[in-house]
Amino acid sequence: MKTLFDATTIKGRTLKNRLFRSATWERLADGDGRLTPQLLAVYEELAQGGVGAIITSALYLQATARSLPGQLGLYDAAGLDGHRRLVATAHGNGALLLGQLAFAGRDGVMWTANDPSTAVLDELPQYYARGAALAREAGYDGVQVHAAHGYFLSQFLSPAANGRTDAYGGSSEGRRALLMAIYAAVRREVGEDFLLSVKLDCRDMHETPGVFEECLGAATALDAAGIDLVEVSGLGGNKGICGGKKQAQSVFRPEAAAVAEAIAAPVILVGANRSPATMEAIANETAIAYFALSRPLLRQPDLPARWQGGSTETARCVSCGKCYDEAGNNCFFVRRAAAGEA
């Protein structure tokens, strides 16, 4: 019988359990996208809390491509010391660290899939490859290409959002051409022993027909090309899943299970994973291998250690959607407690 705390191995790297911290924007980097003491403290608390692997917040890959305030960057050698400190913090506490590579636009302007020219898109894979090379130099275990949550890359996979008529649109193959080119460029740059992951949307905010089919097609194509991990997410945009106390759990289970049955690479399920009993049941009833948590770890960064210690508690996160704050993306209830409020 599988448990959340089985040790598993991917390409020689051991994960001490089946729990990932899914990429979560912290809003704590400095004006140049460099590590700050406050941001390092977040990763230290996560690593000490017992999660098996941490996926960083979205890392921007060009100096002018920051799209979110306080976003962490990975675009030149000058920032590597900070990333090495993140790696040391994770590894020192037994957690793997993957850097999430992202492109959303330039100069604070969010792009749509239909905005850039073909020539601009032809150049993008090299930035992902350089980001991956920098991550490898810093000591990361791997990288994840962010193609979810309604951002730039995920729009290419959407039949509704991608209206292109060039090589990057017009058919399923065209819609995933940019993602496939990015994967190929990254793999050529970092080699076979570096973990490569992708995050895909299986649904969007509008329940657009065909989104899951494009997700499955992209996952299958990437699997054939040699992808190491596929994280299945959905809904898109920054609204996320905000169902309050009535929030359903593990909401993308059906789609993630279907992807896991279709590909050889391990699948990570993210999206309202709250109950250890539910996750263990999913691990035993489907081919889903791993589970990722985001907002529950904002409220309880030590939740994995609690579960490993025998607690059967459901995560205290109530999906209220009040995480975002000018001082950083963190739990409303933690902020309130720190302020001495009831």
Coordinates of C-alpha atoms in Angstrom, one line a residue, residues 2-342:
K2 CA 1.3 3.4 -0.9
T3 CA 1.6 6.2 1.7
L4 CA 2.4 9.9 1.5
F5 CA 5.7 9.2 3.1
D6 CA 7.1 6.6 0.7
A7 CA 10.6 7.5 -0.6
T8 CA 10.8 7.5 -4.3
T9 CA 13.6 8.1 -6.8
I10 CA 13.6 10.0 -10.1
K11 CA 16.8 10.0 -12.1
G12 CA 18.9 9.2 -9.1
R13 CA 17.4 11.9 -6.9
T14 CA 15.5 10.7 -3.9
L15 CA 12.3 12.4 -2.7
K16 CA 11.7 11.6 0.9
N17 CA 7.9 11.7 0.5
R18 CA 5.2 12.3 -2.1
L19 CA 4.6 16.0 -1.2
F20 CA 5.7 19.0 -3.2
R21 CA 5.3 22.6 -2.5
S22 CA 3.8 23.9 -5.6
A23 CA 5.1 27.2 -7.0
T24 CA 3.8 30.1 -5.0
W25 CA 4.4 33.8 -5.7
E26 CA 5.9 35.2 -2.5
R27 CA 6.3 38.9 -3.5
L28 CA 9.5 39.2 -1.5
A29 CA 12.4 39.6 -3.9
D30 CA 14.1 43.0 -4.3
G31 CA 13.8 45.4 -7.2
D32 CA 16.3 43.4 -9.2
G33 CA 14.7 40.1 -8.6
R34 CA 17.3 39.0 -6.1
L35 CA 16.9 37.0 -2.9
T36 CA 16.1 38.9 0.3
P37 CA 16.4 37.7 3.9
Q38 CA 12.6 37.6 4.1
L39 CA 12.3 35.4 1.1
L40 CA 15.1 33.0 2.3
A41 CA 13.2 32.7 5.6
V42 CA 10.1 31.5 3.7
Y43 CA 12.1 28.7 2.0
E44 CA 13.8 27.8 5.2
E45 CA 10.5 27.4 7.0
L46 CA 9.1 25.3 4.1
A47 CA 12.2 23.0 4.0
Q48 CA 12.1 22.5 7.8
G49 CA 8.4 21.8 7.6
G50 CA 9.0 18.4 6.0
V51 CA 8.0 18.8 2.3
G52 CA 9.8 16.4 0.0
A53 CA 10.4 18.9 -2.8
I54 CA 10.0 22.6 -3.3
I55 CA 9.1 24.3 -6.6
T56 CA 10.1 27.9 -6.5
S57 CA 7.8 30.8 -7.4
A58 CA 7.9 31.7 -11.1
L59 CA 11.4 32.9 -12.0
Y60 CA 11.6 35.6 -14.7
L61 CA 14.2 34.9 -17.4
Q62 CA 15.1 38.3 -18.8
A63 CA 15.9 41.5 -16.9
T64 CA 13.0 43.3 -18.6
A65 CA 10.5 40.4 -18.3
R66 CA 9.4 40.8 -14.7
S67 CA 5.6 40.7 -14.6
L68 CA 4.8 40.6 -10.9
P69 CA 5.9 42.8 -8.0
G70 CA 8.6 41.2 -5.8
Q71 CA 9.1 38.5 -8.4
L72 CA 12.3 36.4 -8.1
G73 CA 14.5 36.4 -11.2
L74 CA 17.0 34.0 -12.8
Y75 CA 18.5 35.9 -15.7
D76 CA 22.2 36.4 -15.1
A77 CA 25.1 35.1 -13.1
A78 CA 25.0 38.0 -10.7
G79 CA 21.9 36.5 -9.0
L80 CA 23.4 33.0 -8.5
D81 CA 24.6 33.5 -5.0
G82 CA 21.1 34.0 -3.8
H83 CA 19.9 30.9 -5.7
R84 CA 22.7 28.9 -4.2
R85 CA 21.5 29.9 -0.8
L86 CA 18.0 28.7 -1.6
V87 CA 19.5 25.4 -2.8
A88 CA 21.6 25.0 0.4
T89 CA 18.5 25.7 2.5
A90 CA 16.4 23.1 0.8
H91 CA 19.1 20.4 0.6
G92 CA 20.2 21.0 4.2
N93 CA 16.7 20.0 5.2
G94 CA 16.4 17.0 2.9
A95 CA 14.2 18.6 0.3
L96 CA 14.8 18.8 -3.5
L97 CA 14.5 22.2 -5.2
L98 CA 13.2 22.8 -8.7
G99 CA 13.1 26.3 -10.2
Q100 CA 10.0 27.3 -12.0
L101 CA 10.8 29.0 -15.3
A102 CA 8.3 31.5 -16.6
F103 CA 7.6 34.1 -19.2
A104 CA 4.5 36.3 -18.9
G105 CA 5.6 39.4 -20.8
R106 CA 8.0 42.3 -20.6
D107 CA 8.2 45.6 -18.6
G108 CA 5.3 44.7 -16.4
V109 CA 3.0 44.1 -19.3
M110 CA 1.3 40.7 -19.5
W111 CA 1.3 39.3 -23.0
T112 CA -1.3 37.2 -24.7
A113 CA -0.5 34.4 -27.0
N114 CA -1.5 36.5 -29.9
D115 CA 0.7 39.5 -29.2
P116 CA 4.3 38.6 -30.2
S117 CA 5.6 38.1 -33.7
T118 CA 6.8 34.7 -34.9
A119 CA 10.4 35.9 -34.7
V120 CA 10.0 36.8 -31.0
L121 CA 8.6 33.4 -30.3
D122 CA 11.4 31.8 -32.1
E123 CA 13.8 33.4 -29.7
L124 CA 12.0 32.5 -26.4
P125 CA 13.4 28.9 -26.1
Q126 CA 16.9 30.2 -25.7
Y127 CA 15.9 32.2 -22.6
Y128 CA 14.4 29.1 -21.0
A129 CA 17.5 27.2 -21.8
R130 CA 19.7 29.9 -20.3
G131 CA 17.6 30.0 -17.2
A132 CA 17.8 26.2 -16.8
A133 CA 21.6 26.4 -17.2
L134 CA 21.8 29.0 -14.5
A135 CA 19.6 26.8 -12.3
R136 CA 21.9 23.9 -12.8
E137 CA 24.9 26.0 -12.0
A138 CA 23.3 27.1 -8.8
G139 CA 22.7 23.5 -7.8
Y140 CA 19.0 23.0 -8.4
D141 CA 17.8 19.5 -8.9
G142 CA 15.7 20.5 -11.9
V143 CA 13.4 23.1 -13.4
Q144 CA 9.7 23.3 -14.2
V145 CA 8.3 25.1 -17.2
H146 CA 5.2 27.0 -16.2
A147 CA 2.5 26.5 -18.8
A148 CA -0.6 26.9 -16.6
H149 CA -2.9 29.3 -14.8
G150 CA -3.8 31.3 -17.9
Y151 CA -0.4 32.9 -18.3
F152 CA 1.5 33.3 -21.5
L153 CA 2.5 29.7 -22.3
S154 CA -0.8 28.1 -21.2
Q155 CA -2.7 30.4 -23.6
F156 CA -0.9 28.8 -26.5
L157 CA -2.5 25.5 -25.6
S158 CA -6.0 27.0 -25.4
P159 CA -8.2 26.7 -28.5
A160 CA -10.0 29.8 -27.3
A161 CA -7.0 32.0 -26.4
N162 CA -4.7 31.0 -29.3
G163 CA -5.8 32.7 -32.5
R164 CA -2.5 32.5 -34.3
T165 CA -2.3 31.3 -37.9
D166 CA 1.5 30.8 -38.0
A167 CA 3.5 27.8 -36.9
Y168 CA 2.4 28.4 -33.2
G169 CA -1.3 28.0 -33.8
G170 CA -4.0 26.6 -36.0
S171 CA -3.9 23.0 -34.7
S172 CA -3.0 21.0 -31.6
E173 CA 0.5 20.4 -32.9
G174 CA 0.9 24.1 -33.6
R175 CA -0.5 25.2 -30.3
R176 CA 2.0 23.1 -28.4
A177 CA 4.9 23.9 -30.8
L178 CA 6.4 26.6 -28.6
L179 CA 6.2 24.4 -25.5
M180 CA 7.9 21.6 -27.3
A181 CA 10.6 23.9 -28.6
I182 CA 11.2 25.2 -25.1
Y183 CA 11.5 21.6 -23.8
A184 CA 13.9 20.6 -26.5
A185 CA 16.1 23.7 -26.0
V186 CA 16.2 23.2 -22.2
R187 CA 17.0 19.5 -22.5
R188 CA 19.8 20.1 -25.0
E189 CA 21.3 22.7 -22.6
V190 CA 21.2 20.7 -19.3
G191 CA 21.4 17.1 -20.4
E192 CA 19.5 14.0 -19.4
D193 CA 20.3 13.9 -15.7
F194 CA 18.7 17.2 -14.8
L195 CA 15.0 16.9 -13.8
L196 CA 12.6 18.6 -16.2
S197 CA 9.0 19.2 -15.3
V198 CA 6.0 21.0 -16.8
K199 CA 2.9 22.5 -15.3
L200 CA -0.2 22.3 -17.4
D201 CA -3.8 23.4 -17.1
C202 CA -6.5 20.8 -17.4
R203 CA -9.4 23.3 -17.1
D204 CA -9.7 27.1 -17.4
M205 CA -11.9 29.6 -15.6
H206 CA -14.5 29.4 -18.4
E207 CA -14.6 25.6 -18.7
T208 CA -13.6 26.1 -22.4
P209 CA -14.1 22.9 -24.4
G210 CA -10.9 21.2 -25.6
V211 CA -8.6 22.5 -22.8
F212 CA -8.2 19.0 -21.2
E213 CA -7.6 17.4 -24.6
E214 CA -4.9 19.9 -25.3
C215 CA -3.4 19.2 -21.8
L216 CA -3.4 15.5 -22.5
G217 CA -1.9 15.9 -26.0
A218 CA 0.9 18.1 -24.6
A219 CA 1.6 15.8 -21.8
T220 CA 1.7 12.8 -24.2
A221 CA 4.0 14.6 -26.6
L222 CA 6.3 15.8 -23.8
D223 CA 6.4 12.3 -22.3
A224 CA 7.5 10.8 -25.7
A225 CA 10.2 13.5 -25.7
G226 CA 11.5 12.5 -22.3
I227 CA 9.8 14.8 -19.7
D228 CA 10.5 13.7 -16.1
L229 CA 7.5 15.1 -14.2
V230 CA 4.1 16.5 -15.2
E231 CA 2.1 18.7 -12.7
V232 CA -1.6 18.9 -13.6
S233 CA -3.4 22.1 -12.4
G234 CA -6.2 24.2 -13.8
L235 CA -8.7 27.0 -13.7
G236 CA -6.1 29.6 -14.7
G237 CA -5.6 33.2 -13.7
N238 CA -4.8 34.5 -10.2
K239 CA -8.3 33.8 -8.8
G240 CA -7.2 30.2 -8.2
I241 CA -9.5 28.0 -6.2
C242 CA -11.4 30.0 -3.6
G243 CA -14.3 27.9 -2.5
G244 CA -14.2 28.8 1.2
K245 CA -14.9 26.1 3.8
K246 CA -17.0 24.2 1.2
Q247 CA -14.1 23.9 -1.2
A248 CA -14.0 20.4 -2.7
Q249 CA -10.7 18.5 -2.3
S250 CA -8.2 17.4 -4.9
V251 CA -10.4 19.0 -7.6
F252 CA -8.3 17.9 -10.6
R253 CA -8.2 14.3 -9.6
P254 CA -10.1 13.0 -12.7
E255 CA -8.0 14.9 -15.2
A256 CA -4.7 14.1 -13.4
A257 CA -5.6 10.4 -13.2
A258 CA -6.3 10.3 -16.9
V259 CA -3.0 12.0 -17.7
A260 CA -1.2 9.6 -15.3
E261 CA -2.7 6.6 -17.1
A262 CA -1.6 7.9 -20.5
I263 CA 2.1 8.7 -19.8
A264 CA 5.1 7.0 -18.3
A265 CA 6.4 10.2 -16.4
P266 CA 5.1 10.6 -12.9
V267 CA 2.2 13.0 -12.4
I268 CA 1.8 15.5 -9.6
L269 CA -1.7 16.5 -8.7
V270 CA -2.2 20.1 -7.4
G271 CA -5.4 21.9 -6.5
A272 CA -7.1 21.9 -3.1
N273 CA -5.2 18.9 -1.7
R274 CA -6.2 19.1 2.0
S275 CA -6.6 15.7 3.5
P276 CA -3.8 13.1 3.9
A277 CA -6.4 10.3 3.9
T278 CA -7.8 11.5 0.6
M279 CA -4.4 11.9 -1.0
E280 CA -3.3 8.4 0.1
A281 CA -6.5 7.0 -1.3
I282 CA -5.8 8.7 -4.6
A283 CA -2.3 7.3 -4.7
N284 CA -3.6 3.8 -4.3
E285 CA -6.6 4.1 -6.6
T286 CA -4.9 5.9 -9.5
A287 CA -1.5 6.2 -11.1
I288 CA -1.0 9.7 -9.6
A289 CA 2.4 9.6 -7.9
Y290 CA 2.8 13.0 -6.1
F291 CA 0.7 15.7 -4.5
A292 CA 1.5 19.5 -4.5
L293 CA 0.3 22.0 -1.9
S294 CA 0.4 25.8 -2.1
R295 CA -1.9 27.7 0.2
P296 CA -2.1 25.1 2.9
L297 CA 1.7 25.7 3.4
L298 CA 1.2 29.4 3.7
R299 CA -0.9 28.8 6.8
Q300 CA 0.9 25.6 8.0
P301 CA 4.4 25.3 6.5
D302 CA 5.0 22.4 9.0
L303 CA 2.0 20.4 7.8
P304 CA 4.0 17.6 6.1
A305 CA 6.0 17.0 9.3
R306 CA 2.7 17.0 11.3
W307 CA 1.3 14.3 9.0
Q308 CA 4.5 12.3 9.1
G309 CA 4.3 12.5 12.9
G310 CA 0.9 10.7 12.9
S311 CA -1.5 13.6 12.6
T312 CA -4.6 12.9 10.4
E313 CA -5.7 16.6 10.5
T314 CA -7.1 18.2 7.4
A315 CA -5.1 21.3 6.3
R316 CA -6.5 24.4 8.1
C317 CA -6.5 26.4 4.9
V318 CA -10.1 27.4 4.1
S319 CA -9.5 28.6 0.5
C320 CA -10.6 32.1 1.5
G321 CA -8.5 33.7 -1.2
K322 CA -7.1 36.4 1.1
C323 CA -3.5 35.4 0.8
Y324 CA -2.4 38.4 -1.3
D325 CA -0.9 41.3 0.7
E326 CA 1.3 44.2 -0.1
A327 CA 3.9 42.9 2.4
G328 CA 4.0 39.4 0.8
N329 CA 1.8 36.5 -0.3
N330 CA 1.0 34.9 3.0
C331 CA -1.9 33.6 5.0
F332 CA -4.6 36.1 6.2
F333 CA -5.1 34.2 9.4
V334 CA -1.3 34.1 10.2
R335 CA -1.2 37.9 9.5
R336 CA -4.1 38.4 11.8
A337 CA -2.6 36.3 14.6
A338 CA 0.7 38.1 14.3
A339 CA -1.2 41.4 14.7
G340 CA -2.7 40.1 17.9
E341 CA -6.3 39.9 16.5
A342 CA -8.6 37.2 17.5

